[in-house]
Amino acid sequence: MVTLEDVAASAGVSRATVSRVVNGDTKVKAQTRINVEAAIAELGYSPNPAARALASSQSHTLGLVTTSYRGGFFGALMDTVQSEAELQGQQLLVTQGRDTAEKERSAIQRLFNLRCDGLVLHVRAITDETLLQLAELDRKFIVLDREVQGLEDRCVVFDHRLASALATQVFIDAGHTSIVCLHGPSSRSSSLLRRQGFLDAMSNAGLVPAAVLGGEYDMPAGYQLASQLLENIRPTAIYCCNEELAIGAMLAVTERGLRIPQDISLICYDSGERAAFVRPAITSVHFPITEMARFAIRKLLDNHCKNESFLPEIIHRDSVRRIC
Amino acid sequence: MVTLEDVAASAGVSRATVSRVVNGDTKVKAQTRINVEAAIAELGYSPNPAARALASSQSHTLGLVTTSYRGGFFGALMDTVQSEAELQGQQLLVTQGRDTAEKERSAIQRLFNLRCDGLVLHVRAITDETLLQLAELDRKFIVLDREVQGLEDRCVVFDHRLASALATQVFIDAGHTSIVCLHGPSSRSSSLLRRQGFLDAMSNAGLVPAAVLGGEYDMPAGYQLASQLLENIRPTAIYCCNEELAIGAMLAVTERGLRIPQDISLICYDSGERAAFVRPAITSVHFPITEMARFAIRKLLDNHCKNESFLPEIIHRDSVRRIC
DNA sequence: CTGTTAGCGCTTTCAA
DNA sequence: TTGAAAGCGCTAACAG
């Protein structure tokens, strides 16, 4: 491997000067810079990150802790976070928490031991208290999609309850009265909030839910819940708290020879992964996780970053029928 | 941050000794080891990876280049590769190639510039030639699911053609004669091989395909191809070259009021992500990508690793009906 | 079994 | 605007 020293020798300058041009320091004579750059190109020099990290005590490495790697949601998250990190000249280390507090804690610990400059945390199991402790240790991190009391300035949040209510309102405005809600695990607060938003909108409209069923946030759950539901009742609208649930429900609905939206209307919570790509395309409330992730990275690297707020947005597609 | 030196001072030994116990060197007196370990625990010492990398010229970092982050396949790949890497005490840097040769090349370059000790490449667009050149540069890498002429010892491969033929044979053995094949993009060789395997089995059995349709490897494509198909013909069996395609096809089939497997049987190529989890569970040929990925990491770290071969396996589930 | 001693390749004062 | 020099925290011979 060619080193700074090699470049310095080849360009006839000191190592310090090469370091300056590599790091874009302005105090270098134009001609010197040109010479050095030529030497770099000729030798194919690329700085050794370890040496750089050791000397500067900055690893230029960010960490991301997620709940799991499975599901479309993760791909989108990972994609955005990494693109943004690279844009800012940082590398990214990713680790999954696998839904237990202990694993999340150790993942975070490991990433800090690896000397990450900062972490984006998309975690569920770990307690607020642990997060608070971490903050006191002066660790740099941002919490994605979770509100931690006392750490508001480090949280990038979204109003799931409002978003959910808005989505439900679409059904109500279209004249539906027999509406069911399929939601995720009660162990997740964002899941509870979505369910609550649904209930808000219903009671506001003076409506009683046809049913409210919960399970995992995956396709089989959607399929099963919807199947079980349709054995007993025949609602005109189903609201699904994520995309996987919605696709599972679609399968169950169509399997029974019912059509969407002619017989049953559908709306889901989405992160832009698949709702738009199935047929019929599903009308949804957009959960701007990618925008939020991008903002999280910016915030991590720039302390003066002003807080941004993310508003729910309804995306009208083809899965809602208007009832006269 | 506490350093080796701090630990050495606290334990009353030299830095070399601490380094020895940290690295599991055997030549340390039991009592000394205990003292040092106590000091490490007390001080909460964790080695600085940059210093370690600089001194040893080993980064303990592996790289993974994938085509994309989207789709269930990637999550599974990433999950296995990372778990295995961690098991071996390595971290993992992941980058996506995004399906262009140029991006794949630069991703690989970047990872090597970052001083990764080795790379797992799951790439499509880059040419064999480029890979060959890389090998001559003495870069350490393993190519996943692709056969490169002259680089056989660095490739972890799977016989897609055979696997696909085996899957098709299941239909044939069950008495089906009107079989269609839904395959992926013709730009991918593994996609072509799967298609070819289907044709092999059909012609072996003296059967003519009811249809052979190709498109993207995703759910919308599966939905569209199957819909279009069912407008015109009514086969008794559909073979899908991946899981997404199969789920899209299921949607189209059930939407028409047809049942699986009563009216139409289904088999798909799978990587263990979803075929087992939809209803009915889809009979499939298992593509052991996780096993292959795990092996790739081992091979990367152990040159004497003997080659392993991965055999296709049929997993019988509930989507195939026997025709008398 | 343990300590001493050079570096690894870079950044960063401090002078010049 | 440039160079000299002192580390950053660790590993790896080499002695002892």
mmCIF file of N, CA and C in Angstrom, chain B residues 34 174 312 323:
data_model
loop_
_atom_site.group_PDB
_atom_site.id
_atom_site.type_symbol
_atom_site.label_atom_id
_atom_site.label_comp_id
_atom_site.label_asym_id
_atom_site.label_seq_id
_atom_site.Cartn_x
_atom_site.Cartn_y
_atom_site.Cartn_z
ATOM 1 N N ILE B 34 -5.373 -13.118 35.394
ATOM 2 C CA ILE B 34 -6.480 -12.750 36.263
ATOM 3 C C ILE B 34 -6.388 -11.284 36.692
ATOM 4 N N ALA B 174 -46.586 -35.246 -10.272
ATOM 5 C CA ALA B 174 -47.934 -35.167 -9.710
ATOM 6 C C ALA B 174 -48.993 -35.263 -10.809
ATOM 7 N N PRO B 312 -29.705 -28.818 -4.356
ATOM 8 C CA PRO B 312 -31.096 -28.375 -4.316
ATOM 9 C C PRO B 312 -31.937 -29.359 -3.517
ATOM 10 N N ILE B 323 -52.750 -34.827 -9.616
ATOM 11 C CA ILE B 323 -53.772 -35.066 -10.631
ATOM 12 C C ILE B 323 -53.795 -36.551 -10.934
#
